[in-house]
Amino acid sequence: MNTCFRLAVLEDLPELLQLEEQCFTTDRLNSRSFQWMITRAHGQLLVAQAGEHWLGYAVVLFHRGTSLARGVRDEHKKDVMRLVHEAFTQQLLASDVECEIGGPLKLPQLLEQGGQPLVLISSYRLTRSKSPHWVIVTDCDDEFVYLHDPDVDHSQHRQAMDCQHVPVSHGEFDKMCSFGRGKLRAAVIVYSR
């Protein structure tokens, strides 16, 4: 039987809720969330079916700033993430990219040397969304780190100018760019060749 992919409609709500219950034990989407995705979201909710059998759904949002991320709890998925991470690490080490693990992010020095820091932050302190998010550090001084946030949340009536050179205190920035119990951090510094 062929698999059919199509846009979800409101009549699909019972099947979507049933799939959600079968697939997730916590942080489930509810009827109201699905209804919003089908009727008002800046994105698409796709469903996959084989005849009358529901195979799954996919949510495609066309801008960030949502709270739909599902950090990973299943042990098998954690193993997969670990294996992918290890493979990426090996590929990185085999490349000509300089890799520094650990140590502080010396923003003034990096900017002075012509580096363009891309830093992974938690959006929570900016948008109350717990999703990870990359920002560009445009400058820093004694009081602030200045960020360019490529995520323009039009639902909050923001313009691109509202997300450029945003001042964030050093203390807040340190909190934004650390994750989990281990206080993990990630940054990519790009230099012109």
PDB file of C-alpha atoms in Angstrom, residues 3 8-9 25 31 42 47 56 70 84 104 111 114 119 127-128 137 155 168 183 186:
ATOM      1  CA  THR A   3       2.158   6.044   1.719  1.00  0.00           C
ATOM      2  CA  ALA A   8      -3.589  18.023   8.069  1.00  0.00           C
ATOM      3  CA  VAL A   9      -7.157  19.271   8.416  1.00  0.00           C
ATOM      4  CA  THR A  25       4.897   9.893  27.467  1.00  0.00           C
ATOM      5  CA  SER A  31      -5.997  19.500  20.731  1.00  0.00           C
ATOM      6  CA  HIS A  42       3.188  30.133  10.080  1.00  0.00           C
ATOM      7  CA  VAL A  47       0.369  13.707   8.070  1.00  0.00           C
ATOM      8  CA  GLY A  56       2.979   9.811  11.752  1.00  0.00           C
ATOM      9  CA  ARG A  70      11.466  17.815  22.442  1.00  0.00           C
ATOM     10  CA  VAL A  84      26.106  10.847  15.718  1.00  0.00           C
ATOM     11  CA  PRO A 104      36.492  30.401  28.427  1.00  0.00           C
ATOM     12  CA  LEU A 111      36.578  40.094  18.033  1.00  0.00           C
ATOM     13  CA  GLY A 114      38.699  39.543  13.374  1.00  0.00           C
ATOM     14  CA  VAL A 119      27.231  31.147  19.946  1.00  0.00           C
ATOM     15  CA  THR A 127      11.630  34.598  24.192  1.00  0.00           C
ATOM     16  CA  ARG A 128      10.647  32.168  26.985  1.00  0.00           C
ATOM     17  CA  VAL A 137      28.106  38.238  18.741  1.00  0.00           C
ATOM     18  CA  SER A 155       4.046  37.445  15.896  1.00  0.00           C
ATOM     19  CA  VAL A 168      22.846  41.632  26.981  1.00  0.00           C
ATOM     20  CA  LYS A 183      26.946  23.625  31.807  1.00  0.00           C
ATOM     21  CA  ALA A 186      29.116  25.621  22.040  1.00  0.00           C
TER      22      ALA A 186
END
